[in-house]
Short mmCIF file of C-alpha atoms and ligand atoms in Angstrom, two decimals:
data_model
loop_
_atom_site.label_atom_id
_atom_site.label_comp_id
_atom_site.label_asym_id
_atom_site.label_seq_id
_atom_site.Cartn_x
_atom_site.Cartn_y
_atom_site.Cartn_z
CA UNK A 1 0.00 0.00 0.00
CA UNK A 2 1.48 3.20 -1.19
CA UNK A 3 0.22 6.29 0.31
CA UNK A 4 0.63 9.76 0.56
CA UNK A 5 0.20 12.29 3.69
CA UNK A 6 0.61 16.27 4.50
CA UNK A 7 0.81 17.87 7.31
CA UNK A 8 0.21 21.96 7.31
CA UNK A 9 -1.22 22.42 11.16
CA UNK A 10 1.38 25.56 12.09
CA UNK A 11 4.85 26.18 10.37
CA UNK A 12 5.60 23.02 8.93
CA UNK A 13 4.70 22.36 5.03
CA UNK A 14 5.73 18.66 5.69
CA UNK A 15 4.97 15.58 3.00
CA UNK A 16 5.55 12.02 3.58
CA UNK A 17 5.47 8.79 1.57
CA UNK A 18 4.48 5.63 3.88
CA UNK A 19 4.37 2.03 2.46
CA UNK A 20 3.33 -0.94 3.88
CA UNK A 21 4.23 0.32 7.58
CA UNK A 22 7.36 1.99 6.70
CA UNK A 23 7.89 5.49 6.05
CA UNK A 24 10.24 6.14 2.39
CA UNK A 25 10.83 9.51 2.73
CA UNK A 26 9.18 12.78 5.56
CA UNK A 27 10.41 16.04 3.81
CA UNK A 28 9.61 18.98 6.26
CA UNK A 29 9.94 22.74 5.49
CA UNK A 30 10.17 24.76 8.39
CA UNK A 31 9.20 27.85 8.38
CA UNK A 32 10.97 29.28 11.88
CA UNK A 33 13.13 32.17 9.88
CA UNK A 34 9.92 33.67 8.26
CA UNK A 35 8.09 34.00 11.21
CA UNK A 36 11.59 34.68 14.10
CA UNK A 37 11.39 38.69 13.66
CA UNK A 38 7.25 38.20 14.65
CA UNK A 39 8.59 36.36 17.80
CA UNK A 40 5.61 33.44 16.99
CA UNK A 41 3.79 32.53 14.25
CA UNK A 42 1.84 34.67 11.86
CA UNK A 43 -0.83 32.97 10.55
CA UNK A 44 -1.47 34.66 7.42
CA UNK A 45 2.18 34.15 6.73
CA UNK A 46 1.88 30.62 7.64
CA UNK A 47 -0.61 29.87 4.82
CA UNK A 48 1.00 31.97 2.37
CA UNK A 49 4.10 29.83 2.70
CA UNK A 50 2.71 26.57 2.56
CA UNK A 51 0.75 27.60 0.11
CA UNK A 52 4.42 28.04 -1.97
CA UNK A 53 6.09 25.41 -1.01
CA UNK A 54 3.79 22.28 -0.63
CA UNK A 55 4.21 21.33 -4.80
CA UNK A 56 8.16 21.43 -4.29
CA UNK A 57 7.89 19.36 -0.84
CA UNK A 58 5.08 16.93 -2.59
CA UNK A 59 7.62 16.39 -5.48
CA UNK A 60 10.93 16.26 -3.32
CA UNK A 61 9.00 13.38 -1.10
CA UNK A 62 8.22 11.45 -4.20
CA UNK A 63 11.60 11.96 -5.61
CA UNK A 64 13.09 10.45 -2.42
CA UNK A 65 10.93 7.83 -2.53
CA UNK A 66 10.78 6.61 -5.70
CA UNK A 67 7.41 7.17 -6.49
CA UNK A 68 5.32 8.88 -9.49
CA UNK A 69 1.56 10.34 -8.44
CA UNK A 70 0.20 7.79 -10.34
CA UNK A 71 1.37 4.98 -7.71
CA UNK A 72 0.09 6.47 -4.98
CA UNK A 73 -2.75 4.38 -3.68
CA UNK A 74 -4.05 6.62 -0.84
CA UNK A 75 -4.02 10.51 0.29
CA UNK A 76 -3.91 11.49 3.72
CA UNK A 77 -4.29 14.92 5.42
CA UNK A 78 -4.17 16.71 8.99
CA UNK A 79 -7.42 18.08 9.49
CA UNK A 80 -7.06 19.23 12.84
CA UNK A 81 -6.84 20.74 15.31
CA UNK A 82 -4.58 23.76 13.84
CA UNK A 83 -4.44 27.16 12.58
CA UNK A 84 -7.80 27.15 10.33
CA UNK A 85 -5.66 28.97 6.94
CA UNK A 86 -2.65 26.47 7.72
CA UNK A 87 -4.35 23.51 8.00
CA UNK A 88 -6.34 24.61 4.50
CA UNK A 89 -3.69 24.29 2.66
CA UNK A 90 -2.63 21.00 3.31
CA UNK A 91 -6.14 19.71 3.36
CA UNK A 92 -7.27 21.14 0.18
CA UNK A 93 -4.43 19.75 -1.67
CA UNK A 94 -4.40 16.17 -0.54
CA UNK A 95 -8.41 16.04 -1.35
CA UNK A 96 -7.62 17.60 -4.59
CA UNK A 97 -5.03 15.00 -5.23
CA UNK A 98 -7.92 12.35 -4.24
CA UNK A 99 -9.99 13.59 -6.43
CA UNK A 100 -7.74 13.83 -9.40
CA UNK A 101 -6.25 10.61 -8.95
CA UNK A 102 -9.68 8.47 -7.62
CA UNK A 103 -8.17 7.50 -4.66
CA UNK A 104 -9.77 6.96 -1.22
CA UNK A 105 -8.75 10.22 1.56
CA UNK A 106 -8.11 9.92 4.96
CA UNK A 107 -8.59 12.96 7.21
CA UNK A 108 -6.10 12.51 10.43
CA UNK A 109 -6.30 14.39 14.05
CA UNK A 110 -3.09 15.93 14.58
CA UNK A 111 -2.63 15.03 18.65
CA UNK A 112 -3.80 11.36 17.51
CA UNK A 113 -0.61 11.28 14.86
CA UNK A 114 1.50 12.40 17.45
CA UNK A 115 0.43 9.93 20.14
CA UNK A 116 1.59 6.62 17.17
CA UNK A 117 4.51 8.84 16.73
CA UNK A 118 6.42 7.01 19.11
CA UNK A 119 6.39 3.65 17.47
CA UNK A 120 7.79 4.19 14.49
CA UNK A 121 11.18 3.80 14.61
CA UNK A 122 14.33 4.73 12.40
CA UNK A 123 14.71 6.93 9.78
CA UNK A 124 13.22 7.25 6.41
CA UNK A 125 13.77 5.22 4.12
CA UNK A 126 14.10 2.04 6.74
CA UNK A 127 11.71 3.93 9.27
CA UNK A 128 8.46 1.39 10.69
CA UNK A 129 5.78 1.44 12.78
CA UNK A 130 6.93 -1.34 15.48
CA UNK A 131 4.43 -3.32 18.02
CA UNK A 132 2.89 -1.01 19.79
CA UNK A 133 1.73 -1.51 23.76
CA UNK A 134 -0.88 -0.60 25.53
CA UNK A 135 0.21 3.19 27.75
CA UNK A 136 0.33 6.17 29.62
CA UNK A 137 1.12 9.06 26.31
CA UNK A 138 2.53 12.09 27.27
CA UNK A 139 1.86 15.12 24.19
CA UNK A 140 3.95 18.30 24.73
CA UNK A 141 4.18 20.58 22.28
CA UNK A 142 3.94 24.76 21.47
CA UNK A 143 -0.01 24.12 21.41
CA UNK A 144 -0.74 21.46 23.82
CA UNK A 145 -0.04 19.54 26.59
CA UNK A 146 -2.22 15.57 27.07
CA UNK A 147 -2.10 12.94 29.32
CA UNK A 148 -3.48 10.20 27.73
CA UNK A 149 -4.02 6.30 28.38
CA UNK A 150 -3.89 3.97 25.32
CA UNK A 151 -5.68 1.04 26.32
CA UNK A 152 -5.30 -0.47 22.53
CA UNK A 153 -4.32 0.30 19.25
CA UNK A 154 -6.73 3.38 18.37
CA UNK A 155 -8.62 3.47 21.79
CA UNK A 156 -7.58 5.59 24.13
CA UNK A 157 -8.71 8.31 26.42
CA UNK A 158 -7.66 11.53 27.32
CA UNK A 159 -6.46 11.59 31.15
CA UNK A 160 -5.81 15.38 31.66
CA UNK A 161 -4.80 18.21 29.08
CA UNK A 162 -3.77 21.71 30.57
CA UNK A 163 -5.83 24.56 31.44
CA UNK A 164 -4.29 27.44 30.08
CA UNK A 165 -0.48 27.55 28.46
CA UNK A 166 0.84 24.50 26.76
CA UNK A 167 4.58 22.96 28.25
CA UNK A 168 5.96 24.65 24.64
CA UNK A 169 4.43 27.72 25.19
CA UNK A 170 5.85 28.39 28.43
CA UNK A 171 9.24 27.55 27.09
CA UNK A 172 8.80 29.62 24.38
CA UNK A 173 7.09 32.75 26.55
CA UNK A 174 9.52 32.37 29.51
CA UNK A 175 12.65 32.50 26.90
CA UNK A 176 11.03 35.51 25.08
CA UNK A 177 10.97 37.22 28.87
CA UNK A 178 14.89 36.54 29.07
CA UNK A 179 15.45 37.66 25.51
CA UNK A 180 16.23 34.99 23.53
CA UNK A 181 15.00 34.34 20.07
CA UNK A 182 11.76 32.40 18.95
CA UNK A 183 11.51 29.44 19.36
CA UNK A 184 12.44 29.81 22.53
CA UNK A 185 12.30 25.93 23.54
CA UNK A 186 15.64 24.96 21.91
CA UNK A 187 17.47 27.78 22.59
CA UNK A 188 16.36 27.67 26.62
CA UNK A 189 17.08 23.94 26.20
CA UNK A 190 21.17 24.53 25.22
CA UNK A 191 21.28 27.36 28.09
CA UNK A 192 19.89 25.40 30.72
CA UNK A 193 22.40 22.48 29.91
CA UNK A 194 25.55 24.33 31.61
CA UNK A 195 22.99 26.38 33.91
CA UNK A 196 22.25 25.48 37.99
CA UNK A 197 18.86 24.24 37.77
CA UNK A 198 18.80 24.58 42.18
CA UNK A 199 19.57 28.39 41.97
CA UNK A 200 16.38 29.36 41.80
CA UNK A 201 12.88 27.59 42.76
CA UNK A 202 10.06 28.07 40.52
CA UNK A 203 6.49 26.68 41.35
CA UNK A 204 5.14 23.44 40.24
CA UNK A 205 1.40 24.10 39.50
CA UNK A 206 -0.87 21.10 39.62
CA UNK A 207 2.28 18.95 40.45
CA UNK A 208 0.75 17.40 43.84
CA UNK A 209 -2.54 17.52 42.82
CA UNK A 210 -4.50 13.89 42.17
CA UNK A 211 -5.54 15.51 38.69
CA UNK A 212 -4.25 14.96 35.64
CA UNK A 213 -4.38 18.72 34.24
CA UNK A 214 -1.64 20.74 33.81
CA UNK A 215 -1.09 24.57 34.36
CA UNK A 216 1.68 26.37 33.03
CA UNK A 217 0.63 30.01 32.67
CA UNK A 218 1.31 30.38 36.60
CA UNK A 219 4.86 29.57 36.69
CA UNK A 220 5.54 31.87 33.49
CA UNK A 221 4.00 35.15 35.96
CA UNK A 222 6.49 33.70 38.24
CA UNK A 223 9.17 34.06 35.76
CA UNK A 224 8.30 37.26 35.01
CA UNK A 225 8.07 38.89 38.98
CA UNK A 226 11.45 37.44 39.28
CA UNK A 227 12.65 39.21 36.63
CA UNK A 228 10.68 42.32 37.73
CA UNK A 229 12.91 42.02 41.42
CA UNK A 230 15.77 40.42 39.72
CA UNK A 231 16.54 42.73 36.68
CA UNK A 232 20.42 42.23 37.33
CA UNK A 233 19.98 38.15 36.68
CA UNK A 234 19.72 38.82 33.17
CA UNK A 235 23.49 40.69 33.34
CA UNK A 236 25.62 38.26 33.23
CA UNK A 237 25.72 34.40 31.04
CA UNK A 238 25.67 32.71 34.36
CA UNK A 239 22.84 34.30 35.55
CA UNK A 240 20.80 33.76 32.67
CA UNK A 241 21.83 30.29 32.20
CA UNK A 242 20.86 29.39 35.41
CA UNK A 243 17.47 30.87 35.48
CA UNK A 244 16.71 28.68 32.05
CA UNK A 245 17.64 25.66 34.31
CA UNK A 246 15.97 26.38 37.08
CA UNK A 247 12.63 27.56 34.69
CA UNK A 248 13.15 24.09 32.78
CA UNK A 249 13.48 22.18 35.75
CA UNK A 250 9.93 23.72 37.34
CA UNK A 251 8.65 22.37 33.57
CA UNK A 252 9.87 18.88 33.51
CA UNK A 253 9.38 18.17 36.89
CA UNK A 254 5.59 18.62 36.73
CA UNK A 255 5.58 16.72 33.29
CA UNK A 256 7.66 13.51 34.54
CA UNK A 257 5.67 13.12 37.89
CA UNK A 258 2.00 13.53 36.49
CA UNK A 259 3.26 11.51 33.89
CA UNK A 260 5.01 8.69 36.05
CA UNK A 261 1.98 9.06 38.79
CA UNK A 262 -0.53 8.24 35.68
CA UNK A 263 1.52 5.13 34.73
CA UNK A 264 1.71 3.62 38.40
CA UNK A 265 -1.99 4.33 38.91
CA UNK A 266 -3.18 2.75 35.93
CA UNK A 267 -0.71 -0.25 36.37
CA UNK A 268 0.05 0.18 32.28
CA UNK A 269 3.78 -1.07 31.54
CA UNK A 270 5.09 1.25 28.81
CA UNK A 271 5.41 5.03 28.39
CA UNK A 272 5.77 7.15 25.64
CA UNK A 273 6.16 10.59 24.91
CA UNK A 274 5.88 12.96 21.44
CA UNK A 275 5.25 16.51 20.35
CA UNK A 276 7.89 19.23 20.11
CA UNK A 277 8.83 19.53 24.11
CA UNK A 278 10.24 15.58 23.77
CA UNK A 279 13.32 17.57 22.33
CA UNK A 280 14.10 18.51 25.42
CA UNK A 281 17.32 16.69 26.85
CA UNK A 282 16.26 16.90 30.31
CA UNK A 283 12.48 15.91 29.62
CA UNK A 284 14.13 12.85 27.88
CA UNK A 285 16.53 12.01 30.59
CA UNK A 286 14.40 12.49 33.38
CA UNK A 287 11.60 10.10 31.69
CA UNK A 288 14.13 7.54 31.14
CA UNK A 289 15.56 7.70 34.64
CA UNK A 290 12.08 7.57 36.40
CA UNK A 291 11.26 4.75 33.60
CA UNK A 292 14.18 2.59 34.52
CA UNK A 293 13.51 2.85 38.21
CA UNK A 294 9.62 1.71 38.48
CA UNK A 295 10.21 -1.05 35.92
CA UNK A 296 8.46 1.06 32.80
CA UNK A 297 9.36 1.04 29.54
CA UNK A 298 9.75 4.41 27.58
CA UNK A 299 9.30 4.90 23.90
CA UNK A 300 10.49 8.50 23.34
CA UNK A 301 9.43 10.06 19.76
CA UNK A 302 12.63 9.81 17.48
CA UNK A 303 13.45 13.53 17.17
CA UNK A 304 12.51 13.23 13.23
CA UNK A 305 8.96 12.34 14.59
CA UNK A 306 8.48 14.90 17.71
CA UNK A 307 7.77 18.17 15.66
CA UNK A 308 5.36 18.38 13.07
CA UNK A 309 6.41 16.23 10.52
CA UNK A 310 3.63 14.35 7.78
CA UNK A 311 5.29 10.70 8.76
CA UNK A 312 3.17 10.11 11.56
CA UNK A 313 0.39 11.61 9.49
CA UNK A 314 1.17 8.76 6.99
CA UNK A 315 1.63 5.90 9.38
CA UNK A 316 -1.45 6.57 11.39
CA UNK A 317 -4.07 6.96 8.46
CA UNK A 318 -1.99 3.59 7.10
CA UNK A 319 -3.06 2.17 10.38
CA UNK A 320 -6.82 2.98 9.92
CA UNK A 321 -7.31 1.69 6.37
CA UNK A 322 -5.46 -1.60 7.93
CA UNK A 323 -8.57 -1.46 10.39
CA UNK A 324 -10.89 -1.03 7.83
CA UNK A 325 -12.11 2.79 9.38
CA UNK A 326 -13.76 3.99 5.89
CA UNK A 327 -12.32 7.10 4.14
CA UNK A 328 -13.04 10.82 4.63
CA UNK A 329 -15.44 12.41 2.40
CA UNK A 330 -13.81 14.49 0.05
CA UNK A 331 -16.84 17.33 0.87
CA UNK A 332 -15.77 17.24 4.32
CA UNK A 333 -14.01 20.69 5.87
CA UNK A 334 -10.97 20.96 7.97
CA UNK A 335 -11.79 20.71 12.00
CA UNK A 336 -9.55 23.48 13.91
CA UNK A 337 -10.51 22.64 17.49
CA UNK A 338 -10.99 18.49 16.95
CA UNK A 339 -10.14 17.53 20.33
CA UNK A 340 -8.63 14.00 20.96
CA UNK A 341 -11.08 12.54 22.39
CA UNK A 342 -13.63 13.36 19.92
O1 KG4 B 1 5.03 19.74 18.08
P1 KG4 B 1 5.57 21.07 17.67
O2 KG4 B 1 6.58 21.10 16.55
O3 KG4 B 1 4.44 22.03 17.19
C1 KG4 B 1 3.19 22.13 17.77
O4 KG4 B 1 2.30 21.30 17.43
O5 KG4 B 1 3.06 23.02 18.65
O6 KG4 B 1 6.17 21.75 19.00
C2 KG4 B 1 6.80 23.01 18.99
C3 KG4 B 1 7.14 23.38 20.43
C4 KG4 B 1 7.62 24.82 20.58
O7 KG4 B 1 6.96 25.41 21.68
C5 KG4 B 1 9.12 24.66 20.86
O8 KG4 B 1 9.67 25.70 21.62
C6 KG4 B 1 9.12 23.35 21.62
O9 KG4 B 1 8.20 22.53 20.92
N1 KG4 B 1 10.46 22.73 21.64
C7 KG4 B 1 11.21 22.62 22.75
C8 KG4 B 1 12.44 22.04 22.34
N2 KG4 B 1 12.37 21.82 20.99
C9 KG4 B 1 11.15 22.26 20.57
N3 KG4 B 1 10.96 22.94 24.01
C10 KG4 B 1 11.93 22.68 24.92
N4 KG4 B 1 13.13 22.15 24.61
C11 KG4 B 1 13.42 21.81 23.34
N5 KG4 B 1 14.60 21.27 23.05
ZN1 ZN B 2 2.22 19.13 16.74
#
């Protein structure tokens, strides 16, 4: 089975080619230059760019992969959620490709392609979607932040989510309050690394809690009095460095323990984790050390898979047509605010 997926939720134009449980090629476009001087994304600007590069990503993907239009057996699209002109683009031109080609379309959540993300494994062209387990999924990225428990393949059910910022969204808003250039996540990331993450404590909302929910937008205010009291922290490369550690340690702490208290609670045996924030070195370290030390096993994202990429696009809808779900109507819109566990 040949098929082909895009993904166009934010500022990726990102095409993939999956066969028979393997992705051939996952050609991503990122659009982070265009939209750094805005210090987030633009929208408008979002579309417009997708909208000009998703016939020279299409191509490049099939070029990679060794495939002509006219061998590709299925279409697959994010529908949602996502920016409503982003996710247009991609949508539009993977139903127009159905429709040329008489091939059956597959409309895909987003947060449900990044929660399979974790099973495949590799890189294109020898990447595959591996035997999954039953788990506790962790989601982090600039948009959201789940808890989820997959019971089976496809059946699952959303845990907790957060109640006001997303995990990436306070890295990115607590970077832009030290200065440092969008996206902020990365950059706080390589900071923190040499940074003393016990110089300053930071508050972990929701962390003791028996809920699920997380709450970020707290510790960014507490970020930002600091710096309001502490103006001279941001004088010297020490001081900032260790303020990203100690903000990314506040972070990761209330991710790993929800996460980890989930797991336990549930009695499930694996882990996983995808979305954007599983970049993080620490988040990935600190899963795999609490992982190793209640007998869990992790599957962490490969790094290809954690930001938006049209791979796990690909390998999900591959997974529904295995299951026999029936296709997407090609008259059927894009769904901005499809929640997972809709
Ligand atoms: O999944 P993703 O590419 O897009 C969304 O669906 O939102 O995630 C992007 C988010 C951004 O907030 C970015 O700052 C964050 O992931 N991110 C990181 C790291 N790499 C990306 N956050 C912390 N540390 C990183 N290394
Ligand atoms: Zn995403």
């Amino acid at each position: 089975m040949t098929l082909l997926a895009i993904e166009t939720s934010c500022d990726e134009t990102s095409v993939a080619v999956v066969q028979d449980g393997g992705v051939l090629a996952n050609v991503v476009a990122s659009q982070v230059k265009l939209h750094k001087e805005y210090g987030g994304v633009v929208p408008e600007l979002a579309s417009r760019e997708h909208l000009r590069n998703i016939h020279a990503v299409a191509h490049e993907a099939m070029r990679r992969a060794g495939v002509k239009p006219q061998d590709v057996e299925y279409l697959a699209s994010t529908q949602g959620p996502g920016l409503p002109s982003a996710l247009m683009i991609g949508f539009q031109a993977a139903q127009t490709m159905a429709f040329v080609l008489g091939k059956p379309f597959y409309g895909i959540n987003h947060h449900e392609a990044h929660l399979y993300s974790p099973w495949i494994k590799g890189t294109p062209p020898r990447a595959c979607f591996e035997e999954f387990r039953p788990s506790v999924s962790l989601i982090v990225s600039g948009g959201h932040t789940i808890l989820a428990h997959v019971r089976a393949e496809q059946e699952h059910v959303v845990l907790g989510s957060t109640v006001d910022d997303a995990a990436g969204e306070c890295f990115d808003k607590i970077a832009k309050l030290i200065g440092l250039p969008y996206p902020g996540g990365p950059c706080l990331d390589r900071l923190a690394a040499n940074g003393n993450s016990s110089a300053h404590l930071f508050p972990r909302p929701l962390m003791q809690v028996a809920s699920d929910d997380f709450s970020f937008s707290g510790l960014k205010t507490a970020v930002r009095y600091f710096l309001r009291d502490h103006p001279d922290v941001l004088e010297s490369a020490s001081g900032i460095r260790d303020l990203c550690a100690s903000a990314q340690a506040a972070i990761v702490d209330v991710l790993v323990t929800k996460t980890l208290r989930a797991a336990r609670r549930l009695g499930v045996g694996c882990v996983t984790a995808s979305g954007g924030v599983t970049c993080n070195r620490l988040l990935r370290t600190k899963l795999e050390n609490e992982c190793c030390e209640h007998g869990l096993e992790l599957r962490l994202a490969n790094q290809e898979y954690c930001t938006d990429n049209a791979g796990m696009v690909g390998i999900l809808a591959e997974r529904k047509i295995l299951r026999n779900v029936p296709a997407t109507e090609l008259s059927v819109e894009i769904n901005p605010y499809w929640a997972l566990d809709d």
